[in-house]
XYZ file of C-alpha atoms in Angstrom:
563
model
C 37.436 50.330 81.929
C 37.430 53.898 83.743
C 37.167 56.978 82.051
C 38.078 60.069 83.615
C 36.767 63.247 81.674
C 38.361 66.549 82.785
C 35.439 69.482 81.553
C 31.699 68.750 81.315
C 30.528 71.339 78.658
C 29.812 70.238 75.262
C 32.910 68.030 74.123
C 33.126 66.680 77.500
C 29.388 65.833 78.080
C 29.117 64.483 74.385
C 32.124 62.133 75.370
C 30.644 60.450 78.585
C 26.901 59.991 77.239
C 28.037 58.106 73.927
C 30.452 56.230 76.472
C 28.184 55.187 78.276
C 25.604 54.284 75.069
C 28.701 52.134 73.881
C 29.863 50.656 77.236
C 27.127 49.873 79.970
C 30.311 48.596 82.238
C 32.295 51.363 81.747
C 33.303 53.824 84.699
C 32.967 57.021 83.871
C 33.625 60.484 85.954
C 33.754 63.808 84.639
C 35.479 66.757 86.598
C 33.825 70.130 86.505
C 35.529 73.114 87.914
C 32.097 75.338 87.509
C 29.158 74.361 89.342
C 27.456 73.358 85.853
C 28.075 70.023 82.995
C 26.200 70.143 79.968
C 24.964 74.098 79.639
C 24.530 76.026 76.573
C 27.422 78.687 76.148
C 25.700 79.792 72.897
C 22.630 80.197 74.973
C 24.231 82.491 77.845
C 23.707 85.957 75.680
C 19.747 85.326 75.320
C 19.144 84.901 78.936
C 20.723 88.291 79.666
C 18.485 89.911 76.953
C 15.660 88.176 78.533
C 14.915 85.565 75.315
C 15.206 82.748 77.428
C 13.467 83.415 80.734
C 13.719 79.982 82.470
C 17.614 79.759 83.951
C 17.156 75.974 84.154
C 16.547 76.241 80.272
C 20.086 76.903 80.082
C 21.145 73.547 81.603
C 20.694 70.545 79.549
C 21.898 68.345 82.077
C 22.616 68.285 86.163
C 24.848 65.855 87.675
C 21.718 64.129 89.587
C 20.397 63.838 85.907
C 23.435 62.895 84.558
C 23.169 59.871 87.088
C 20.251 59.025 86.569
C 20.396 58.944 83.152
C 23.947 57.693 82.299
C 24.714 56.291 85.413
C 27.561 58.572 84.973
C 29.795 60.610 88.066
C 29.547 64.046 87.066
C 31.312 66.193 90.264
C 30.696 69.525 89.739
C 33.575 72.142 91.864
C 35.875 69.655 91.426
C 39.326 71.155 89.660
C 41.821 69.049 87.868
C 44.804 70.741 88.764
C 47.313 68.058 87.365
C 48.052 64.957 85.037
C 50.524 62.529 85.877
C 51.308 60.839 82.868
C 53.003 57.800 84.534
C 51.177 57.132 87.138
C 48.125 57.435 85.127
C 45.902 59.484 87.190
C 44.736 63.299 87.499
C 45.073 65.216 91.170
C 42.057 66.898 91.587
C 41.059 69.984 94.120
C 37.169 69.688 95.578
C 36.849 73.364 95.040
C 34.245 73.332 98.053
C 36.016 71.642 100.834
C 39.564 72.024 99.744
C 40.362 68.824 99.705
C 42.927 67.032 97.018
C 43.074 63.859 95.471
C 44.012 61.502 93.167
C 41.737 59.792 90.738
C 43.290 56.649 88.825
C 42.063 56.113 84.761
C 42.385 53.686 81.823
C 41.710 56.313 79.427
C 41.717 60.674 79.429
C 39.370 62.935 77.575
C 40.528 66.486 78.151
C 37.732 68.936 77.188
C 38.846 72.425 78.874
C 37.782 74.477 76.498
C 38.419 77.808 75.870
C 38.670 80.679 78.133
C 38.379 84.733 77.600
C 41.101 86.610 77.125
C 41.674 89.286 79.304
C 44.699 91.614 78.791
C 46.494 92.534 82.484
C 45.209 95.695 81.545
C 41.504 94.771 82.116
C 42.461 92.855 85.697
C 41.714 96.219 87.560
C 38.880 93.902 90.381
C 36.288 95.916 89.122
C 32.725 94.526 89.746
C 31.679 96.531 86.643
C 33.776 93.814 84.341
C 32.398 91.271 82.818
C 33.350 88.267 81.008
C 30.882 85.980 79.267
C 31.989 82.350 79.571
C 29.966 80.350 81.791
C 26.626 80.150 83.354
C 28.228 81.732 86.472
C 29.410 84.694 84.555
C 25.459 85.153 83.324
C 23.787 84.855 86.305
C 26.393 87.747 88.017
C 25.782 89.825 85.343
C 21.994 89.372 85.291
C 22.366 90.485 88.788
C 24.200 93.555 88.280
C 21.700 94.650 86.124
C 18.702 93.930 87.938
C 20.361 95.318 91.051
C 22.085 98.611 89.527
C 19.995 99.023 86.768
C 22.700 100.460 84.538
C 21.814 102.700 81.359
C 24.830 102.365 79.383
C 27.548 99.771 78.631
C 30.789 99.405 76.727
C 31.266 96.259 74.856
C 35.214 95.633 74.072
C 35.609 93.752 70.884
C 33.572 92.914 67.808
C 33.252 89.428 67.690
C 30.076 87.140 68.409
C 29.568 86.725 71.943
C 30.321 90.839 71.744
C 27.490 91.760 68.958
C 25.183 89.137 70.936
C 25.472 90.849 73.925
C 25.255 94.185 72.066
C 21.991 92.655 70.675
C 20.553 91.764 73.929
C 21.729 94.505 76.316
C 19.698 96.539 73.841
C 16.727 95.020 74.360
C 17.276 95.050 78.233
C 16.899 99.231 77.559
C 20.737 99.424 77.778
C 22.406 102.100 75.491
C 25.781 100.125 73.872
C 28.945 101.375 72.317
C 31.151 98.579 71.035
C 35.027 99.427 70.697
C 37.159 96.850 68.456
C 40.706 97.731 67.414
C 39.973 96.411 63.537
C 38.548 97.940 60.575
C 35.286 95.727 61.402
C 33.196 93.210 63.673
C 32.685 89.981 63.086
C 36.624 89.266 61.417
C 35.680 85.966 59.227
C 33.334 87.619 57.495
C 35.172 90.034 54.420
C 35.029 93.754 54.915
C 32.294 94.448 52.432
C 29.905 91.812 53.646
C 30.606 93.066 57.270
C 29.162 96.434 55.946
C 25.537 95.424 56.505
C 26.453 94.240 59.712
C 27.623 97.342 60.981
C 24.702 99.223 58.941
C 22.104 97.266 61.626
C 24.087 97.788 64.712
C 23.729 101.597 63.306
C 20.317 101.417 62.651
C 18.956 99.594 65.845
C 21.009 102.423 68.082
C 24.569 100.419 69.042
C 27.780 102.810 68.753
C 30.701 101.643 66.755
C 34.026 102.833 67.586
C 36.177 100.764 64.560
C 40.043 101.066 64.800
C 40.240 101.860 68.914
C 42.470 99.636 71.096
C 41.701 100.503 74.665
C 44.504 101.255 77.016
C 43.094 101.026 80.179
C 40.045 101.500 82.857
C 39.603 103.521 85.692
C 36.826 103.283 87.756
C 34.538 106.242 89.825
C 32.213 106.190 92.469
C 29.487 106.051 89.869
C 30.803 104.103 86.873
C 33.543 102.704 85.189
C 35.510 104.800 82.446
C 37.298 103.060 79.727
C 40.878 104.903 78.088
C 40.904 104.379 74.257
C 43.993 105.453 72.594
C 43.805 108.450 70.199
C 39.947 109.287 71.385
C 37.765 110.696 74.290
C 37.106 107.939 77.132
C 33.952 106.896 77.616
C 32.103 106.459 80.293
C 29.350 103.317 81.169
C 27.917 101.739 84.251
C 29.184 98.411 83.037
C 31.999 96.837 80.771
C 32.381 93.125 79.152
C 35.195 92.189 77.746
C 34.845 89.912 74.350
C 37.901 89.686 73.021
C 37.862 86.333 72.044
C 38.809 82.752 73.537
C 42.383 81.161 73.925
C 42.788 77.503 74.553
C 42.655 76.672 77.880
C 45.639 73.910 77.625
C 47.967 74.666 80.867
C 47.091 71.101 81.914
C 48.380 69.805 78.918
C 51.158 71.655 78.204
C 52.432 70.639 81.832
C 51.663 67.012 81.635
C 54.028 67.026 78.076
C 51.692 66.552 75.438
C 52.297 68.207 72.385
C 50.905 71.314 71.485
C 49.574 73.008 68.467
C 49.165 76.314 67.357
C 48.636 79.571 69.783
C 49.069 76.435 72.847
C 46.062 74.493 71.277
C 46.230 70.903 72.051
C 47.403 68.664 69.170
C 45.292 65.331 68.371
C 45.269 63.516 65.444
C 41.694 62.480 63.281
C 40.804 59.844 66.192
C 41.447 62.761 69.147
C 44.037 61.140 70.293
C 46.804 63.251 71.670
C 50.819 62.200 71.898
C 50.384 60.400 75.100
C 48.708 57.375 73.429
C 45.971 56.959 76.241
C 44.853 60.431 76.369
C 42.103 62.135 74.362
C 41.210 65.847 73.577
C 37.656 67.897 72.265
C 36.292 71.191 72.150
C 38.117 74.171 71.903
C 41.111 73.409 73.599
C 42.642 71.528 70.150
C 43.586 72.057 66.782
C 41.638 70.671 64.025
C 41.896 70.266 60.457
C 40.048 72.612 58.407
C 38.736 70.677 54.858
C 39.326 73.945 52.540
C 43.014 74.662 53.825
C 44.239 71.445 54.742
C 45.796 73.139 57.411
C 45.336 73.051 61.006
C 42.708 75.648 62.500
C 41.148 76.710 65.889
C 38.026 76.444 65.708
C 36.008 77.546 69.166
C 32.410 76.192 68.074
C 30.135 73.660 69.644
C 29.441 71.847 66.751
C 32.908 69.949 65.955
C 33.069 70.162 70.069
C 30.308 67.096 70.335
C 31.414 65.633 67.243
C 34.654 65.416 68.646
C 33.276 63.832 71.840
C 31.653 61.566 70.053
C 34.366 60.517 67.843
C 37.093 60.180 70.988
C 34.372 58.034 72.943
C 33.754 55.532 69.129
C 37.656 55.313 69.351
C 38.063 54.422 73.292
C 35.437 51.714 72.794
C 37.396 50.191 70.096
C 35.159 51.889 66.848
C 37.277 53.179 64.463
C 35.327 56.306 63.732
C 37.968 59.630 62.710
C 37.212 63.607 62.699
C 36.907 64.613 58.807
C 37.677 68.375 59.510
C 36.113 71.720 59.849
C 34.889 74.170 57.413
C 33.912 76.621 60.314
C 30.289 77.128 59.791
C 28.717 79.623 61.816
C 25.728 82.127 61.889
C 24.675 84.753 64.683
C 21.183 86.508 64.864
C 21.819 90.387 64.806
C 18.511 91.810 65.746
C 15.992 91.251 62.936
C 19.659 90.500 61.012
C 21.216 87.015 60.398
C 24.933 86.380 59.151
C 26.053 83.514 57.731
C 29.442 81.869 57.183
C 31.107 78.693 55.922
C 34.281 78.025 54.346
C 37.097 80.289 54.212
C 36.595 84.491 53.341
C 38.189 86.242 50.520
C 40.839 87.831 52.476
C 41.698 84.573 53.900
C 41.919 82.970 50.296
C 44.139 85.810 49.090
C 46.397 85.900 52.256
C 47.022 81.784 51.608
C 47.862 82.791 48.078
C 44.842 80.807 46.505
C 43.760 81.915 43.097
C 39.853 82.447 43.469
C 37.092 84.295 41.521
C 33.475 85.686 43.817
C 30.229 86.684 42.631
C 28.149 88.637 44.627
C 23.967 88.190 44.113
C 20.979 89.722 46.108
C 18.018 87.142 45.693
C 15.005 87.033 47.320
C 14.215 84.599 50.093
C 11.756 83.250 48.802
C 8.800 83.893 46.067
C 8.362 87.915 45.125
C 4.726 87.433 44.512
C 4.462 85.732 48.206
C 4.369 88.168 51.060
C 6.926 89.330 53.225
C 9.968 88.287 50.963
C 13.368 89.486 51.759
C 16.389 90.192 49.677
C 19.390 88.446 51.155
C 23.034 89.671 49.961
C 25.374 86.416 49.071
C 29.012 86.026 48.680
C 30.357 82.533 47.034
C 33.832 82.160 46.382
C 35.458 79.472 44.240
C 39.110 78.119 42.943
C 39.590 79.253 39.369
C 41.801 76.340 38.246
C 39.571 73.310 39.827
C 36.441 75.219 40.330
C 35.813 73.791 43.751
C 33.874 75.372 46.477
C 35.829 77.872 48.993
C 33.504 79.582 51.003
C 30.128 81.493 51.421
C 28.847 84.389 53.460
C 25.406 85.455 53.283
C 23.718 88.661 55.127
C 19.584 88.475 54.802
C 16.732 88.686 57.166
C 14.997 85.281 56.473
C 15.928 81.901 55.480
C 19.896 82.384 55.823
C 20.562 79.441 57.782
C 19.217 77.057 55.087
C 21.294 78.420 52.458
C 24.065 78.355 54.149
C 23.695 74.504 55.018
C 23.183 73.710 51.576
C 26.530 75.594 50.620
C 28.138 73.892 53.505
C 27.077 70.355 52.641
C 28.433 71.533 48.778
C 31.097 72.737 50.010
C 31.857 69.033 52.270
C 31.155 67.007 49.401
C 33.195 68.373 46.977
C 30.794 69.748 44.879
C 32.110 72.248 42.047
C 30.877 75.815 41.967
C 28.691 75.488 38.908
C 27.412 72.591 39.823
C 25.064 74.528 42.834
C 23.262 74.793 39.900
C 22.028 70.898 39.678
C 21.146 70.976 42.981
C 17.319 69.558 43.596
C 16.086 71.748 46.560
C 12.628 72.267 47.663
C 10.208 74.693 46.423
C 6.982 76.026 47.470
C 6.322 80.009 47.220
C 6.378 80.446 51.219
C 9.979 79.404 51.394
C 12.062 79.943 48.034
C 11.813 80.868 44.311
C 11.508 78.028 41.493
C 15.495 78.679 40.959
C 16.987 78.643 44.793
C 19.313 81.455 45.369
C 21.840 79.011 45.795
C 21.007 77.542 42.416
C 21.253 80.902 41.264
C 24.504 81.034 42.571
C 25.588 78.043 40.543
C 23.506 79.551 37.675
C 25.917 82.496 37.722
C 28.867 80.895 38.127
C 28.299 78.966 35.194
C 27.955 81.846 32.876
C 31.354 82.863 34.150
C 33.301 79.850 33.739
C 31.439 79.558 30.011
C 32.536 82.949 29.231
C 29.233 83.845 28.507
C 29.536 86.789 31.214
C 32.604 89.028 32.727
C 32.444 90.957 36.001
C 33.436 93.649 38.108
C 33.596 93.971 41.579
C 32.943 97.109 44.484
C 37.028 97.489 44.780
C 36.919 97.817 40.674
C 34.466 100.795 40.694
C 37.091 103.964 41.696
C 39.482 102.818 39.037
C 36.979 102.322 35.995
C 37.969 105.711 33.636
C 36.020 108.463 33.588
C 37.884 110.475 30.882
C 35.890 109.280 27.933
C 37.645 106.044 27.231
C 34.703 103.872 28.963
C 31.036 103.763 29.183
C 29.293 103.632 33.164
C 26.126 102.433 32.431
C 23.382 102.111 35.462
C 20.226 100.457 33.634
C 17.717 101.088 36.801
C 14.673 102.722 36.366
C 15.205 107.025 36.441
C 13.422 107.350 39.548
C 16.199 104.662 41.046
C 19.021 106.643 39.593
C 17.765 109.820 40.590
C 17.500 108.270 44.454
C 21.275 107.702 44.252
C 24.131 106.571 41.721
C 27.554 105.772 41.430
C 29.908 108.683 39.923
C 30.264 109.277 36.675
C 26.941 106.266 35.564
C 24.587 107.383 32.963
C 21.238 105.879 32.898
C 19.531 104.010 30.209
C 16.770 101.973 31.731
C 17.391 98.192 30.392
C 13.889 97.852 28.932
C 14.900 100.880 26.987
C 18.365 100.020 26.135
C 17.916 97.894 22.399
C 15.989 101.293 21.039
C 18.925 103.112 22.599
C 22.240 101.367 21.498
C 22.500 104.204 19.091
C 23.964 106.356 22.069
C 26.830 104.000 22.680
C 30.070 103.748 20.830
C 30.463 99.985 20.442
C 34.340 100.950 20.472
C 34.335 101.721 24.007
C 34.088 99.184 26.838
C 30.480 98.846 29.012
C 30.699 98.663 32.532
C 26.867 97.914 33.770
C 25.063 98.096 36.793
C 21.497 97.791 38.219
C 20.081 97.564 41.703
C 20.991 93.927 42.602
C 22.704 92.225 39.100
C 19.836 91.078 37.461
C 18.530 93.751 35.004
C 22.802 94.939 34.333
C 23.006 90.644 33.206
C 20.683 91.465 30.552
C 21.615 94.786 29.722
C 25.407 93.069 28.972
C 23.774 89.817 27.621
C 22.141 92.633 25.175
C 25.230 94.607 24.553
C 27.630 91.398 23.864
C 25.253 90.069 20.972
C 24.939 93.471 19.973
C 29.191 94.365 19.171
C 29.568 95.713 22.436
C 32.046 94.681 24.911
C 30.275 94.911 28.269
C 30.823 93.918 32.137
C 28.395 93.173 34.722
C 28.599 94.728 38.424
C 28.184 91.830 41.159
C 26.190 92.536 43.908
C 24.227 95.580 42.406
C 23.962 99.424 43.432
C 22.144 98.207 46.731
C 25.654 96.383 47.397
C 27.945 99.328 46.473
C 25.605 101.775 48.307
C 26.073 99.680 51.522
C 29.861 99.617 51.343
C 30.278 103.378 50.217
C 28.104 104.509 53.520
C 30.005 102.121 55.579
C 33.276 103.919 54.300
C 31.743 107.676 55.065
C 31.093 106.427 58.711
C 34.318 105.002 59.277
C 36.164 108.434 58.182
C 33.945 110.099 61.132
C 33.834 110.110 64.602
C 30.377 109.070 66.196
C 29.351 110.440 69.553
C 28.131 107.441 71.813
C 26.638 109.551 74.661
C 28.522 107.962 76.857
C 31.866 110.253 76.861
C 33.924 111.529 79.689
């Protein structure tokens, strides 16, 4: 059997190693048009920013390795330029000498990825441009900056690869301003949890220009100026474009296979395309996402060497299938990590799904252990089944295991209140007796019981403050005095039984504390006491976050780098 694999990154390289673990027969070649197989992408940001020092760190595999190894053909240069379906065999450019040939297989894997997009507007040959796809694309920027040493750069679009190159052009001494055309960065994430996201970038000296679509660059003898529509141009010694990935699917689309969504490939659970011979991983296809049941692009390496794994079980006759995505993903922001998995609230509400949220700010781990950290989680649920939609989580420490454990919940079906069962670990260095994420299911519980009603951030402007309604903020007077929402009064909760007195029981209680705790017991207090009382979720800390975030976005922030 001969395999040809056209890409060598992730879903590609994944592919031809568990071929070859499966088949010691088999021949197997993979075509490369870069001059790397098997490199990290997510890696590429970290070597710019000097976090990774070692550029063969960045290569998990050579060819000569490969070979070694696998005993697998790995020709690196080498472009696939067509598929001819009927003849069974891909025409192939050596990128090096010119030369073009055919190469003859049983079976296809197409794993072309994804590449940037880049408007016409931003094709202006400027060597002050950057894209960051490939390990080719690093290296020429790491050599522009060593080189030029520039001060300043502009960052278009607030996605990942753009915050982590925000994040480590910092750190190289580079002053940033990031432009995106949306209301945020970072668009799976909701609005509100995005808030603390764009309070860090603040905070560690990055520039946010929200709502700007750029209309053009211009370049000068000593820089590079980038047009934004309806503001002042700015000016930087450098520019990379991150405005996310398309598929990269012109080979299929001209060899006839069918296509998907935004050109995405089309495969079914085994990665098997419409031509019945043909495979396709990575970010070039559509998948099915488990929360949605729809299909999804999802440009991650994760389901990428799943995939490869899964087309390689199939070609060597194992019936193995692709179970779907829920899009997990987490980025580092500075001291900062953001978490995702599932689907957000705006995406629940624009797919017309009934769903409830809490919002709760545990600790990461033990309060009487040093160093703990308060972490700010969103769960979202469906109110008639109760199952799991989605999680985000914002927090400086442990982040990444909470957001597995939602994940796996989340994959197995689990109901929201039943977080609560889960039997995680516990020790004092690494989480509290009850996990946050049992807290989470702790919470949820009381709200599916009845035993607790909420309100939310987007509640707060229209509670009444004419008299008919009691704003209650049950934080200490020295926290209320620091800051408060309009029109709260404080009672302290460990002074609120001696105090009921004050309240008409007539009126309804709308409670809140610094993170949701001490306004749950202040309402648990009020309900058994006549009262009819609603907890805040998230806590002041939470509104606080999103109110500042608001005030910045209605003003204009000098980046220093202006025209």
């Amino acid at each position: 059997m001969k395999v040809v694999i056209i890409g060598g990154v992730a879903g590609g390289a994944s592919a031809a190693a568990r071929l070859r673990r499966l088949d010691e027969t088999a021949e197997i070649i993979i075509f490369e048009k870069s001059g790397y197989i098997s490199y990290a992408n997510c890696g590429l940001p970290y070597y710019i920013g000097g976090v990774i020092e070692d550029r063969h760190a960045l290569t998990i595999q050579t060819p000569e390795s490969f070979a070694r190894r696998f005993r697998i053909d790995a020709r690196v240069h080498h472009e696939v330029i067509s598929i001819n379906n009927s003849q069974k065999s891909v025409t192939v450019r050596n990128l090096v000498t010119g030369e073009s040939f055919d190469e003859p297989y049983d079976k296809l894997i197409i794993a072309t990825g994804a590449k940037p997009f880049v408007p016409d507007l931003c094709r202006i040959g400027s060597e002050r441009i950057f894209t960051m796809r490939t390990v080719e694309d690093t290296y020429r920027l790491d050599t522009f900056i060593r080189e030029k040493e520039p001060k300043t750069a502009v960052i278009i679009g607030g996605g990942f690869i753009g915050l982590e190159m925000a994040e480590n052009l910092t750190h190289r001494g580079i002053r940033v301003t990031i432009v995106e055309r949306s209301t945020q960065v970072l668009q799976p994430f909701d609005a509100d949890i995005a808030t603390f996201i764009h309070a860090k970038l603040r905070q560690s000296s990055v520039s946010l220009k929200l709502t700007r679509s750029v209309t053009g660059f211009r370049s000068d003898s000593d820089g590079i100026i980038t047009d934004i529509e309806n503001d002042s141009a700015l000016r930087s010694d450098l520019v990379i474009l991150a405005l996310g990935v398309v598929p990269d699917t012109s080979l299929a689309g001209n060899a006839g296979l069918r296509l998907g969504q935004r050109g995405s490939i089309a495969v079914d659970e085994h990665m098997r395309t419409s031509e019945p011979d043909i495979y396709a991983v990575g970010d070039a296809v559509e998948i099915h996402h488990r929360v949605t049941d729809a299909q999804a692009l999802v440009s991650l390496a994760g389901p990428a060497n799943k995939q490869g794994r899964i087309a390689a079980d199939n070609i060597c006759g194992i019936n193995t299938a692709y179970r779907g995505t829920l899009g997990s993903t987490i980025i580092k922001l500075f001291a900062m990590t953001a978490a995702i998995t599932g689907i957000s609230e705006k995406t629940a509400a624009a797919l017309g799904i009934a769903y409830d949220k809490i919002v709760l700010s545990p600790l990461s781990h033990a309060s009487y252990y040093p160093d703990a950290s308060v972490m700010t989680m969103k769960v979202l649920w469906e109110k008639n089944t109760h199952r799991l939609l989605g999680a985000q989580i914002i927090g400086f420490d442990a982040v990444d295991k909470r957001i597995d454990v939602l994940a796996a919940a989340i994959y197995a079906g689990l109901t929201a209140d039943e977080l609560q069962n889960l039997d995680l670990a516990y020790a004092p260095p690494y989480a509290s007796a009850k996990d946050p994420v049992n807290m989470a299911g702790y919470i949820i519980d009381n709200i599916l019981a009845n035993r607790i009603e909420q309100f939310h951030c987007e509640d707060v402007e229209r509670l009444p403050r004419d008299g008919r309604a009691i704003l209650l903020d049950t934080r200490t007077p020295r926290e209320y005095a620091m800051g408060h929402a309009d029109g709260f009064i404080n009672i302290p909760v460990d002074d609120l039984r001696v105090r009921l007195y004050e309240l008409d029981p007539k009126k309804p209680v709308y409670v809140m504390c610094q993170s949701g705790l001490r306004s749950y017991i202040a309402v648990c207090i009020l309900n058994h006491s006549g009262f009819k009382a609603y907890n805040f979720s998230g806590g002041y800390r939470f509104y606080q976050t999103v109110m500042q975030d608001r005030q910045f976005s209605e003003k204009s922030f000098p980046c220093g780098m202006e025209n």
